[in-house]
């Protein structure tokens, strides 16, 4: 047996930054950013933390499901940009929502992370280990963005999204997921704080400049673009074939919100109408593993996604990683 989505939630930081705000300290402009990416705004953390966004998103998802935290058996948080390594964000969410019976861990598959977390919870449900799981994508990318690099910083934003899954005899599940670590240098960020702090005498000193460079996201945009435009449609084709589904039977393709041109290119290659590829990146930019659950929550709350509809969720990004997951809502 698999799990069905019975509630969704999301949370965005209050501070909204426009393209024009960026052009105050960067050589860029609204027209270039909109034309090349489709992005108009992004929300960034001010006094909040990614952990707090995750807790609010989780509470909203539980409210939508009509459940309390006590009924949650498992919490998996996907993140690459939280404030904490210990305790895990999922343990902080557990405390925040009173899910005292839940098993908890975080995972990182970059922008494919929400799918990795969703698939993991489905696996636990299908093994009979749990009945109810909470899947969360929560990011504070503004803390690791290189704000001096106009070719990458214009893309990213912060936010969190969540979904509650409950065991259901009618639930269906299918997935594909891949990685190509050999191309990992296309998008990097190190947690290299430890370099100066290891066992005495074992670590080399690093200049402040080098440290800043390593601890901020560095991206080869064109390489990531080429990868995404090829692998996203290929992954969706692979999923449809594996699940013996027709393209027409999919009501919505919820793609990771990285760049409108990537999403439009994927729709074109798949030969599916662009109207089936909703986007909210104009408002939020790329929020990594939070982008798919934020979009899912918005569409559910707007009544666009209806019970019984077939969704394909598709993620791609750092690693490099990519994947596609079938959801019957
Ligand atoms: O979750 C996955 C995360 N990563 C991605 O999704 C990234 C995928 N890649 C992309 O979205 C695109 O490659 C970018 C939006 C990052 C860049 O767009 P592009 O069409 O590949 O632009 P480009 O890097 O080829 O740059 C074209 C020109 C360059 O000027 P010259 O050399 O032609 O004179 C850049 O210097 O645009 C310039 N440029 C800018 N101009 C104004 C680069 N960034 C900016 C900017 N504003 N922000």
XYZ file of C-alpha atoms and ligand atoms in Angstrom:
377
model
C 0.000 0.000 0.000
C 1.109 3.582 -0.673
C 0.265 7.001 0.755
C -2.117 9.660 -0.514
C -1.572 13.401 -0.085
C -4.192 14.520 2.430
C -2.921 18.020 3.204
C -0.467 20.589 1.903
C 1.044 23.752 3.361
C 3.683 26.371 2.674
C 5.371 29.394 4.201
C 7.353 32.234 2.632
C 9.455 34.894 4.342
C 7.792 38.320 4.453
C 10.631 40.293 2.840
C 9.925 40.536 -0.911
C 12.806 41.619 -3.117
C 12.146 42.848 -6.664
C 14.494 42.749 -9.637
C 14.758 46.516 -9.331
C 15.916 46.095 -5.719
C 18.755 43.898 -7.006
C 19.732 46.453 -9.621
C 20.518 48.867 -6.789
C 23.678 46.899 -5.939
C 24.206 44.776 -9.085
C 24.713 45.577 -12.741
C 21.424 44.054 -13.852
C 17.873 45.081 -14.689
C 14.291 43.870 -14.493
C 14.009 43.334 -18.245
C 17.063 41.035 -18.484
C 16.035 38.931 -15.478
C 12.425 38.542 -16.635
C 13.409 37.737 -20.210
C 16.088 35.159 -19.293
C 14.393 33.576 -16.289
C 10.744 34.659 -15.862
C 11.567 35.770 -12.316
C 10.225 39.082 -10.991
C 10.580 38.753 -7.209
C 11.997 36.487 -4.547
C 11.237 36.280 -0.816
C 14.248 36.327 1.501
C 14.785 35.572 5.165
C 15.181 38.512 7.484
C 14.642 37.516 11.095
C 13.072 34.151 10.300
C 14.961 30.857 9.850
C 14.360 28.040 7.348
C 13.466 25.873 10.358
C 10.678 28.269 11.362
C 9.330 28.319 7.809
C 9.349 24.498 7.844
C 7.341 24.403 11.080
C 4.694 26.829 9.777
C 4.443 24.938 6.458
C 4.038 21.685 8.413
C 1.332 23.183 10.656
C -0.545 24.473 7.593
C -0.361 21.028 5.963
C -1.620 19.340 9.147
C -4.478 21.865 9.429
C -5.449 21.156 5.820
C -5.398 17.428 6.600
C -7.417 17.975 9.801
C -4.743 16.229 11.847
C -2.603 16.868 14.911
C 1.153 16.372 15.145
C 0.636 13.373 17.443
C -0.705 11.378 14.500
C 2.481 11.819 12.424
C 4.723 8.717 12.294
C 7.575 10.152 10.239
C 9.030 13.522 9.226
C 11.527 13.867 6.396
C 12.896 17.310 5.581
C 14.773 18.023 2.396
C 17.179 20.934 2.763
C 20.610 22.109 1.679
C 20.501 25.476 3.407
C 19.179 25.150 6.953
C 20.750 26.879 9.952
C 21.197 23.573 11.774
C 23.137 20.386 11.277
C 22.257 19.276 14.795
C 19.537 18.704 15.674
C 18.166 17.914 12.234
C 15.463 20.232 10.878
C 13.003 17.337 11.016
C 13.635 16.990 14.776
C 13.039 20.738 15.173
C 9.783 20.384 13.228
C 8.849 17.413 15.429
C 9.251 19.635 18.481
C 7.421 22.522 16.795
C 4.333 20.498 15.902
C 4.284 18.085 18.843
C 4.846 14.970 16.729
C 6.320 12.989 19.590
C 5.845 9.590 17.930
C 7.534 10.491 14.657
C 10.837 9.154 13.369
C 12.816 12.008 11.877
C 15.670 12.676 9.495
C 16.799 15.202 6.885
C 18.116 14.493 3.423
C 19.818 16.479 0.691
C 19.309 15.832 -3.000
C 19.454 19.573 -3.837
C 16.529 20.722 -5.986
C 15.411 17.102 -6.455
C 15.194 16.809 -2.670
C 11.438 17.112 -2.213
C 10.967 14.148 -4.542
C 13.646 12.166 -2.686
C 11.837 12.868 0.607
C 8.418 12.070 -0.860
C 9.706 8.793 -2.348
C 11.328 7.860 0.973
C 8.094 8.373 2.902
C 6.234 6.298 0.284
C 8.808 3.510 0.767
C 8.277 3.509 4.557
C 4.513 3.399 4.056
C 4.766 0.557 1.536
C 7.027 -1.417 3.920
C 4.317 -1.100 6.566
C 6.648 0.789 8.910
C 4.475 3.911 9.090
C 0.947 5.025 8.196
C 1.312 8.801 8.142
C 4.328 10.827 6.983
C 5.168 14.491 6.661
C 7.360 15.542 3.723
C 8.931 18.993 3.766
C 11.222 21.033 1.518
C 12.693 24.023 3.395
C 15.407 26.380 2.181
C 17.246 29.525 3.191
C 19.231 29.892 -0.025
C 19.729 33.637 0.479
C 22.287 32.703 3.173
C 24.500 30.809 0.713
C 23.867 32.853 -2.435
C 26.838 34.775 -3.850
C 25.145 38.175 -3.967
C 28.053 39.630 -5.952
C 27.490 37.196 -8.860
C 24.735 38.584 -11.082
C 24.573 35.419 -13.191
C 23.401 33.275 -10.253
C 22.059 35.448 -7.398
C 19.112 36.717 -9.430
C 17.665 33.193 -9.428
C 17.295 32.205 -5.803
C 14.761 32.714 -3.015
C 13.770 31.234 0.359
C 10.676 29.297 1.430
C 9.192 26.024 2.644
C 6.455 23.645 1.497
C 4.989 20.506 3.057
C 2.666 17.605 2.313
C 1.055 15.014 4.607
C 0.822 11.474 3.215
C -1.496 8.856 4.690
C -1.696 5.158 3.870
C -4.620 4.593 1.499
C -5.626 1.453 -0.454
C -6.458 3.590 -3.496
C -3.120 5.428 -3.531
C -0.748 4.985 -6.454
C 2.964 5.672 -6.681
C 5.652 5.543 -9.336
C 9.055 7.193 -9.626
C 12.348 7.435 -11.436
C 15.414 9.165 -10.057
C 18.998 9.574 -11.258
C 22.281 11.277 -10.450
C 25.404 12.199 -12.380
C 28.046 13.013 -9.793
C 30.654 13.381 -12.554
C 28.969 16.693 -13.482
C 28.665 17.869 -9.876
C 31.056 20.798 -10.332
C 28.351 22.636 -12.282
C 26.705 23.695 -9.008
C 28.654 23.686 -5.761
C 28.675 25.002 -2.195
C 30.857 23.744 0.648
C 30.245 23.759 4.346
C 33.944 24.332 4.856
C 33.805 25.925 8.292
C 35.671 22.870 9.568
C 38.758 23.603 7.524
C 40.363 25.751 10.183
C 38.841 23.851 13.063
C 39.973 20.253 12.667
C 42.459 18.343 14.785
C 45.374 20.652 15.549
C 47.951 20.582 12.775
C 45.819 18.615 10.301
C 44.139 21.449 8.446
C 45.430 24.249 6.274
C 44.425 27.851 6.947
C 42.117 29.318 4.324
C 41.882 32.955 3.356
C 38.620 34.798 4.026
C 38.170 35.238 0.275
C 38.590 31.518 -0.424
C 36.284 30.664 2.448
C 33.582 33.003 1.119
C 33.948 31.550 -2.372
C 33.564 27.983 -1.139
C 30.662 28.634 1.184
C 28.528 30.446 -1.424
C 26.797 28.725 -4.322
C 28.914 28.656 -7.483
C 27.110 27.740 -10.660
C 27.866 27.121 -14.313
C 24.440 28.348 -15.447
C 24.703 27.257 -19.054
C 25.798 23.738 -18.143
C 22.911 23.368 -15.665
C 20.539 24.793 -18.266
C 21.673 22.309 -20.948
C 21.439 19.420 -18.486
C 17.930 20.407 -17.362
C 16.503 20.952 -20.802
C 17.643 17.451 -21.843
C 17.147 15.356 -18.699
C 13.798 16.691 -17.469
C 11.832 15.585 -20.567
C 13.876 12.358 -20.744
C 13.049 11.599 -17.110
C 9.341 12.296 -17.620
C 9.292 10.043 -20.698
C 11.000 7.321 -18.676
C 8.421 7.622 -15.875
C 5.470 7.527 -18.285
C 6.885 4.448 -20.000
C 7.594 2.695 -16.703
C 4.095 3.434 -15.426
C 2.512 2.694 -18.822
C 0.877 6.101 -18.860
C -0.061 8.276 -21.820
C 1.129 11.875 -21.890
C -2.508 13.010 -22.242
C -3.506 11.278 -18.989
C -1.346 13.729 -17.002
C -3.364 16.717 -15.771
C -0.468 18.743 -14.386
C 3.323 18.684 -14.703
C 4.748 20.365 -11.590
C 8.368 21.076 -12.454
C 11.023 22.496 -10.169
C 10.707 26.279 -10.565
C 14.223 27.120 -11.755
C 13.707 29.098 -14.946
C 10.634 29.675 -17.144
C 12.725 28.924 -20.238
C 13.658 25.488 -18.869
C 9.993 24.708 -18.153
C 8.838 25.983 -21.556
C 11.618 24.004 -23.258
C 10.614 20.829 -21.398
C 6.951 21.280 -22.386
C 7.943 21.771 -26.015
C 10.185 18.696 -26.106
C 7.456 16.620 -24.492
C 4.859 17.948 -26.949
C 2.510 18.734 -24.049
C 0.547 22.000 -23.740
C 2.344 24.670 -21.717
C -0.944 25.299 -19.813
C -0.286 21.992 -18.013
C 3.024 23.360 -16.648
C 2.046 25.841 -13.917
C 4.661 28.358 -12.747
C 4.989 30.606 -9.722
C 8.638 31.510 -10.140
C 7.687 35.054 -11.151
C 6.899 35.642 -7.468
C 9.322 33.323 -5.612
C 12.304 32.582 -7.885
C 14.077 29.268 -7.418
C 13.579 27.967 -3.865
C 15.353 24.634 -4.532
C 13.665 21.736 -2.773
C 10.817 23.981 -1.563
C 9.660 24.991 -5.039
C 7.554 21.923 -5.913
C 5.657 21.726 -2.577
C 5.018 25.498 -2.554
C 3.549 25.271 -6.061
C 1.568 22.161 -5.108
C 0.118 23.903 -2.052
C -0.840 27.028 -4.004
C -2.590 25.015 -6.697
C -4.471 22.897 -4.181
C -5.604 25.994 -2.255
C -6.677 27.727 -5.469
C -8.761 24.648 -6.347
C -6.782 24.050 -9.550
C -5.597 20.615 -8.500
C -8.619 18.397 -7.940
C -9.023 14.988 -6.276
C -8.330 12.127 -8.687
C -6.140 14.189 -11.008
C -2.831 12.801 -12.221
C 0.270 14.866 -11.459
C 3.848 14.388 -12.528
C 6.329 16.121 -10.216
C 9.772 16.642 -11.766
C 12.866 17.902 -9.983
C 16.416 18.617 -11.159
C 19.496 20.392 -9.892
C 22.727 20.090 -7.936
C 24.488 16.770 -7.788
C 23.606 16.692 -10.597
C 20.339 14.963 -9.779
C 16.965 14.596 -11.447
C 13.782 12.652 -10.957
C 10.080 12.388 -11.704
C 7.277 11.077 -9.510
C 3.694 10.166 -10.319
C 0.971 11.347 -7.928
C -2.742 10.597 -8.175
C -4.059 13.432 -6.048
O 17.929 24.522 -9.540
C 18.819 24.551 -10.602
C 19.614 25.828 -10.462
N 20.209 26.376 -11.618
C 19.562 26.729 -12.773
O 18.431 26.484 -13.016
C 20.399 27.532 -13.748
C 20.103 27.230 -15.202
N 20.659 28.271 -16.012
C 20.023 29.456 -16.253
O 18.925 29.651 -15.787
C 20.694 30.462 -17.157
O 21.897 29.922 -17.652
C 20.962 31.821 -16.443
C 19.658 32.540 -16.189
C 21.704 31.623 -15.151
C 21.805 32.719 -17.358
O 21.121 32.921 -18.591
P 21.888 32.737 -19.973
O 20.909 32.991 -21.037
O 22.573 31.401 -19.935
O 22.907 33.924 -19.929
P 24.493 33.882 -20.064
O 25.120 33.362 -18.831
O 24.856 33.247 -21.381
O 24.828 35.424 -20.186
C 24.447 36.195 -21.313
C 24.893 37.640 -21.099
C 26.344 37.754 -20.691
O 26.864 38.937 -21.282
P 27.754 38.870 -22.615
O 28.922 37.999 -22.280
O 26.867 38.262 -23.663
O 28.078 40.298 -22.860
C 26.289 37.931 -19.208
O 27.398 38.642 -18.693
O 24.139 38.224 -20.037
C 25.023 38.744 -19.041
N 24.387 38.577 -17.742
C 23.571 39.504 -17.211
N 23.158 40.707 -17.650
C 22.317 41.398 -16.868
C 24.473 37.520 -16.892
N 23.709 37.744 -15.809
C 23.149 38.960 -15.975
C 22.261 39.719 -15.209
N 21.856 40.916 -15.687
N 21.770 39.289 -14.017
